[in-house]
Amino acid sequence: MFIERMEEEVLAERCRQGDSQARKELYERYAGVLLAVCLRYVGDRDTAQDLLHDGFLKLFASFGKFVWKGKGSLKAWMERVMANEALQHLRKHDVLSQAATLDDTPLAFDEPDASDIEMIPEETLMGFIRELPTGYRTVFNLYVMEGKSHKEIAALLGINEKSSASQLARAKAALAAKVKEWVKRNA
């Protein structure tokens, strides 16, 4: 564990110093995880890869701001930078206000059993999230994956708290329907 901590801390410091080999190692070690973060927000692989590239450029330029806070802090910082890069992209392209609505998606729904959810492969679940309309997907990610409150989400996205709560409820309802459908087909 000490070696792993040391490696991560040393890698961060070498990146801060502009070491090209360290930057390559950082990319190879974390690109997959960070691409998944981008995909969670934009849902499109090509756009996610563009964001990953731009995000790494931002990371490399921002290493002076990174503060080591213990094991996992480097990864958490990079994930936050990538999530912010994706949100900036969505705001810049006004994608959130153009999002399609799921008018037929009810606000009330029966939550699927945890055992049903556990049966579904992670990649399939992530695919369900990627299929959500952009606004629903974004609020879902911020609330569930990032642990943001509706107040924080509203501030980040320029929407009101009720819209955040409504979009989260509709995202959960849509996901619940997809889970039930998958379980019915594959049980």
Tab-separated table of C-alpha atoms in Angstrom:
chain	number	residue	atom	x	y	z
A	1	MET	CA	0.000	0.000	0.000
A	2	PHE	CA	2.836	2.408	0.839
A	3	ILE	CA	4.438	1.624	-2.527
A	4	GLU	CA	1.148	2.259	-4.353
A	5	ARG	CA	0.677	5.554	-2.467
A	6	MET	CA	4.229	6.541	-3.184
A	7	GLU	CA	3.870	5.657	-6.850
A	8	GLU	CA	0.704	7.726	-7.196
A	9	GLU	CA	2.161	10.689	-5.301
A	10	VAL	CA	5.455	10.508	-7.203
A	11	LEU	CA	3.613	10.172	-10.517
A	12	ALA	CA	1.603	13.299	-9.722
A	13	GLU	CA	4.739	15.219	-8.816
A	14	ARG	CA	6.524	14.104	-11.982
A	15	CYS	CA	3.507	15.234	-14.027
A	16	ARG	CA	3.573	18.575	-12.212
A	17	GLN	CA	7.208	18.928	-13.327
A	18	GLY	CA	6.251	18.272	-16.964
A	19	ASP	CA	7.832	14.795	-17.230
A	20	SER	CA	6.574	13.363	-20.562
A	21	GLN	CA	7.079	9.748	-19.495
A	22	ALA	CA	5.044	10.355	-16.324
A	23	ARG	CA	2.274	11.968	-18.357
A	24	LYS	CA	2.206	8.966	-20.677
A	25	GLU	CA	2.029	6.611	-17.689
A	26	LEU	CA	-0.755	8.685	-16.136
A	27	TYR	CA	-2.719	8.527	-19.387
A	28	GLU	CA	-2.245	4.767	-19.733
A	29	ARG	CA	-3.207	4.153	-16.117
A	30	TYR	CA	-6.341	6.327	-15.986
A	31	ALA	CA	-7.641	6.916	-19.530
A	32	GLY	CA	-10.172	4.066	-19.355
A	33	VAL	CA	-11.705	5.233	-16.092
A	34	LEU	CA	-11.791	8.856	-17.239
A	35	LEU	CA	-13.326	7.943	-20.604
A	36	ALA	CA	-16.103	6.219	-18.657
A	37	VAL	CA	-16.712	9.458	-16.739
A	38	CYS	CA	-17.019	11.390	-20.011
A	39	LEU	CA	-19.299	8.733	-21.496
A	40	ARG	CA	-21.586	8.913	-18.453
A	41	TYR	CA	-22.262	12.552	-19.263
A	42	VAL	CA	-22.304	12.770	-23.056
A	43	GLY	CA	-23.370	9.252	-24.040
A	44	ASP	CA	-21.513	9.409	-27.363
A	45	ARG	CA	-18.122	7.678	-27.652
A	46	ASP	CA	-16.624	10.082	-30.217
A	47	THR	CA	-17.559	13.134	-28.166
A	48	ALA	CA	-16.371	11.412	-24.986
A	49	GLN	CA	-12.986	10.702	-26.582
A	50	ASP	CA	-12.682	14.346	-27.634
A	51	LEU	CA	-13.507	15.401	-24.075
A	52	LEU	CA	-10.975	12.906	-22.707
A	53	HIS	CA	-8.277	14.437	-24.914
A	54	ASP	CA	-9.220	17.999	-23.939
A	55	GLY	CA	-9.510	16.962	-20.311
A	56	PHE	CA	-6.003	15.503	-20.258
A	57	LEU	CA	-4.642	18.716	-21.740
A	58	LYS	CA	-6.400	20.616	-18.963
A	59	LEU	CA	-5.073	18.158	-16.356
A	60	PHE	CA	-1.498	18.531	-17.548
A	61	ALA	CA	-1.822	22.324	-17.513
A	62	SER	CA	-3.397	22.289	-14.024
A	63	PHE	CA	-1.094	20.012	-12.058
A	64	GLY	CA	0.105	23.057	-10.119
A	65	LYS	CA	-3.372	23.164	-8.520
A	66	PHE	CA	-3.400	19.498	-7.499
A	67	VAL	CA	-2.905	18.869	-3.790
A	68	TRP	CA	-2.063	15.371	-2.596
A	69	LYS	CA	-4.593	14.378	0.086
A	70	GLY	CA	-3.851	10.687	0.315
A	71	LYS	CA	-4.520	7.540	-1.630
A	72	GLY	CA	-7.118	8.023	-4.334
A	73	SER	CA	-6.910	11.814	-4.315
A	74	LEU	CA	-5.207	11.919	-7.712
A	75	LYS	CA	-7.916	9.804	-9.336
A	76	ALA	CA	-10.696	11.775	-7.616
A	77	TRP	CA	-9.199	15.076	-8.771
A	78	MET	CA	-8.885	13.833	-12.360
A	79	GLU	CA	-12.477	12.524	-12.345
A	80	ARG	CA	-13.699	15.910	-11.123
A	81	VAL	CA	-11.773	17.691	-13.898
A	82	MET	CA	-13.249	15.327	-16.527
A	83	ALA	CA	-16.789	15.722	-15.176
A	84	ASN	CA	-16.372	19.501	-15.281
A	85	GLU	CA	-15.048	19.263	-18.843
A	86	ALA	CA	-18.145	17.279	-19.858
A	87	LEU	CA	-20.499	19.721	-18.117
A	88	GLN	CA	-18.752	22.649	-19.795
A	89	HIS	CA	-19.248	20.934	-23.168
A	90	LEU	CA	-22.950	20.393	-22.470
A	91	ARG	CA	-23.439	24.030	-21.423
A	92	LYS	CA	-21.383	25.378	-24.345
A	93	HIS	CA	-23.460	23.470	-26.873
A	94	ASP	CA	-26.686	24.267	-25.008
A	95	VAL	CA	-27.438	20.557	-25.025
A	96	LEU	CA	-29.236	20.624	-21.697
A	97	SER	CA	-31.965	22.973	-22.896
A	98	GLN	CA	-32.364	21.024	-26.148
A	99	ALA	CA	-32.797	17.681	-24.409
A	100	ALA	CA	-35.746	15.597	-25.451
A	101	THR	CA	-38.251	14.828	-22.748
A	102	LEU	CA	-39.729	11.502	-21.858
A	103	ASP	CA	-43.289	12.759	-21.555
A	104	ASP	CA	-44.562	9.219	-21.170
A	105	THR	CA	-42.151	8.509	-18.319
A	106	PRO	CA	-44.070	8.688	-15.049
A	107	LEU	CA	-42.643	10.468	-12.029
A	108	ALA	CA	-43.766	7.588	-9.785
A	109	PHE	CA	-42.335	4.107	-10.277
A	110	ASP	CA	-41.571	0.867	-8.468
A	111	GLU	CA	-37.891	0.584	-7.646
A	112	PRO	CA	-36.378	-2.630	-8.988
A	113	ASP	CA	-35.077	-5.159	-6.481
A	114	ALA	CA	-31.381	-4.869	-5.714
A	115	SER	CA	-30.969	-8.526	-6.699
A	116	ASP	CA	-32.388	-7.737	-10.156
A	117	ILE	CA	-29.957	-4.864	-10.608
A	118	GLU	CA	-27.023	-7.036	-9.507
A	119	MET	CA	-27.873	-9.569	-12.259
A	120	ILE	CA	-27.321	-6.985	-14.988
A	121	PRO	CA	-23.761	-6.563	-16.297
A	122	GLU	CA	-22.237	-3.194	-15.410
A	123	GLU	CA	-21.706	-2.285	-19.075
A	124	THR	CA	-25.414	-2.897	-19.751
A	125	LEU	CA	-26.392	-0.656	-16.827
A	126	MET	CA	-24.043	2.058	-18.061
A	127	GLY	CA	-25.614	1.685	-21.513
A	128	PHE	CA	-29.036	2.290	-19.964
A	129	ILE	CA	-27.699	5.516	-18.442
A	130	ARG	CA	-26.128	6.609	-21.744
A	131	GLU	CA	-29.502	6.126	-23.485
A	132	LEU	CA	-31.230	8.647	-21.222
A	133	PRO	CA	-31.952	12.090	-22.675
A	134	THR	CA	-29.078	14.461	-21.929
A	135	GLY	CA	-30.791	16.446	-19.169
A	136	TYR	CA	-31.945	13.331	-17.322
A	137	ARG	CA	-28.555	11.666	-17.710
A	138	THR	CA	-26.711	14.758	-16.497
A	139	VAL	CA	-28.863	15.234	-13.399
A	140	PHE	CA	-28.717	11.497	-12.650
A	141	ASN	CA	-24.913	11.496	-12.858
A	142	LEU	CA	-24.524	14.590	-10.725
A	143	TYR	CA	-26.942	13.352	-8.068
A	144	VAL	CA	-26.170	9.632	-7.953
A	145	MET	CA	-22.547	9.387	-9.100
A	146	GLU	CA	-21.175	12.727	-7.888
A	147	GLY	CA	-23.313	13.042	-4.749
A	148	LYS	CA	-24.479	16.583	-5.538
A	149	SER	CA	-27.638	18.057	-3.992
A	150	HIS	CA	-30.454	19.432	-6.119
A	151	LYS	CA	-29.389	22.915	-5.031
A	152	GLU	CA	-25.833	22.276	-6.287
A	153	ILE	CA	-27.113	20.724	-9.524
A	154	ALA	CA	-29.409	23.675	-10.134
A	155	ALA	CA	-26.484	26.066	-9.728
A	156	LEU	CA	-24.209	23.995	-11.976
A	157	LEU	CA	-26.743	23.606	-14.774
A	158	GLY	CA	-28.608	26.900	-14.518
A	159	ILE	CA	-31.954	25.238	-13.769
A	160	ASN	CA	-34.204	25.391	-10.713
A	161	GLU	CA	-34.176	22.766	-7.961
A	162	LYS	CA	-37.627	21.456	-8.909
A	163	SER	CA	-36.427	20.806	-12.465
A	164	SER	CA	-33.449	18.895	-11.089
A	165	ALA	CA	-35.685	16.779	-8.855
A	166	SER	CA	-38.164	16.160	-11.679
A	167	GLN	CA	-35.439	15.147	-14.137
A	168	LEU	CA	-33.912	12.800	-11.547
A	169	ALA	CA	-37.290	11.176	-10.876
A	170	ARG	CA	-37.915	10.697	-14.593
A	171	ALA	CA	-34.391	9.312	-15.099
A	172	LYS	CA	-34.921	6.813	-12.279
A	173	ALA	CA	-38.323	5.837	-13.680
A	174	ALA	CA	-36.861	5.298	-17.157
A	175	LEU	CA	-33.990	3.256	-15.719
A	176	ALA	CA	-36.368	1.198	-13.566
A	177	ALA	CA	-38.394	0.342	-16.676
A	178	LYS	CA	-35.234	-0.682	-18.551
A	179	VAL	CA	-34.096	-2.873	-15.639
A	180	LYS	CA	-37.485	-4.600	-15.400
A	181	GLU	CA	-37.534	-5.161	-19.161
A	182	TRP	CA	-33.993	-6.608	-19.119
A	183	VAL	CA	-34.810	-8.927	-16.190
A	184	LYS	CA	-37.992	-10.104	-17.924
A	185	ARG	CA	-36.037	-10.948	-21.111
A	186	ASN	CA	-33.040	-12.527	-19.383
A	187	ALA	CA	-34.426	-14.246	-16.289
